[in-house]
Every structure is written in structure tokens, then in C-alpha cells.
Amino acid sequence: MVNQKQGSLWIHCPICDGKTRTTVYEDTVLVKFPLYCPKCKKEIQIDVVKLKMVFSQEPDV
């Protein structure tokens, strides 16, 4: 993620490191968020808490 304004960040794709169209703030909480990357055309589920991004862990069905 890259800093644009104080307290907000653009989310970058964890696969290709391309810039996505999603911005998060310091108080943003995302759980199982479907992040779409226009560069690699893939959708990845992520979690974001306190500006830290991780892949969303899904239980086996």
C-alpha cells in the first residue's frame, strides 16, 4: 500500500503489485473484501485492519 494523503492509502494488488481503485483510511476495517485488480484482472479476498492487509482465510468446506 502506498501513502497518498495523511491517513489514507491506496491498496495495491498482492499478486502483481498494481494499483487498485480502492483507498483505505486509518480507521477502515475490511473483512473478506473482494479486491479486484484491473491490471491482472483477478479478484482476491483480503482483510484490512489498521492499514495492514492480509489474505482472507476461508475455512475448508
XYZ file of N, CA and C in Angstrom, residues 22-45:
72
model
N -9.054 1.186 -4.912
C -9.576 1.170 -3.550
C -8.644 1.935 -2.620
N -9.216 2.838 -1.829
C -8.477 3.606 -0.841
C -8.996 3.242 0.545
N -8.087 3.147 1.512
C -8.483 2.882 2.886
C -7.909 3.962 3.798
N -8.578 4.160 4.918
C -8.144 5.131 5.919
C -7.693 4.400 7.172
N -7.133 5.141 8.113
C -6.603 4.535 9.329
C -7.662 3.769 10.119
N -8.905 4.231 10.076
C -9.969 3.580 10.833
C -10.812 2.614 9.995
N -10.382 2.310 8.765
C -11.112 1.389 7.895
C -10.866 -0.056 8.319
N -11.934 -0.850 8.372
C -11.835 -2.274 8.662
C -12.572 -3.018 7.551
N -11.853 -3.876 6.843
C -12.444 -4.689 5.777
C -12.249 -6.157 6.137
N -13.306 -6.950 6.030
C -13.236 -8.378 6.304
C -13.800 -9.106 5.099
N -13.002 -10.015 4.540
C -13.377 -10.776 3.336
C -13.792 -9.830 2.211
N -13.013 -8.779 1.997
C -13.298 -7.785 0.967
C -12.823 -8.301 -0.385
N -13.694 -8.321 -1.400
C -13.295 -8.797 -2.733
C -12.543 -7.700 -3.499
N -11.217 -7.705 -3.415
C -10.381 -6.712 -4.082
C -10.178 -7.122 -5.532
N -10.578 -6.247 -6.464
C -10.406 -6.529 -7.898
C -9.230 -5.723 -8.427
N -8.335 -6.380 -9.163
C -7.190 -5.715 -9.766
C -7.454 -5.541 -11.259
N -7.498 -4.288 -11.756
C -7.736 -4.080 -13.182
C -6.542 -4.464 -14.049
N -5.363 -4.564 -13.460
C -4.162 -4.911 -14.229
C -4.095 -6.411 -14.514
N -4.211 -7.241 -13.474
C -4.131 -8.696 -13.690
C -5.507 -9.339 -13.815
N -6.571 -8.536 -13.655
C -7.956 -8.981 -13.834
C -8.327 -10.166 -12.936
N -7.876 -10.105 -11.685
C -8.207 -11.146 -10.716
C -8.871 -10.517 -9.510
N -9.652 -11.327 -8.809
C -10.313 -10.888 -7.599
C -9.774 -11.710 -6.438
N -9.304 -11.012 -5.396
C -8.715 -11.653 -4.238
C -9.455 -11.175 -3.004
N -9.772 -12.082 -2.083
C -10.395 -11.673 -0.836
C -9.302 -11.289 0.149
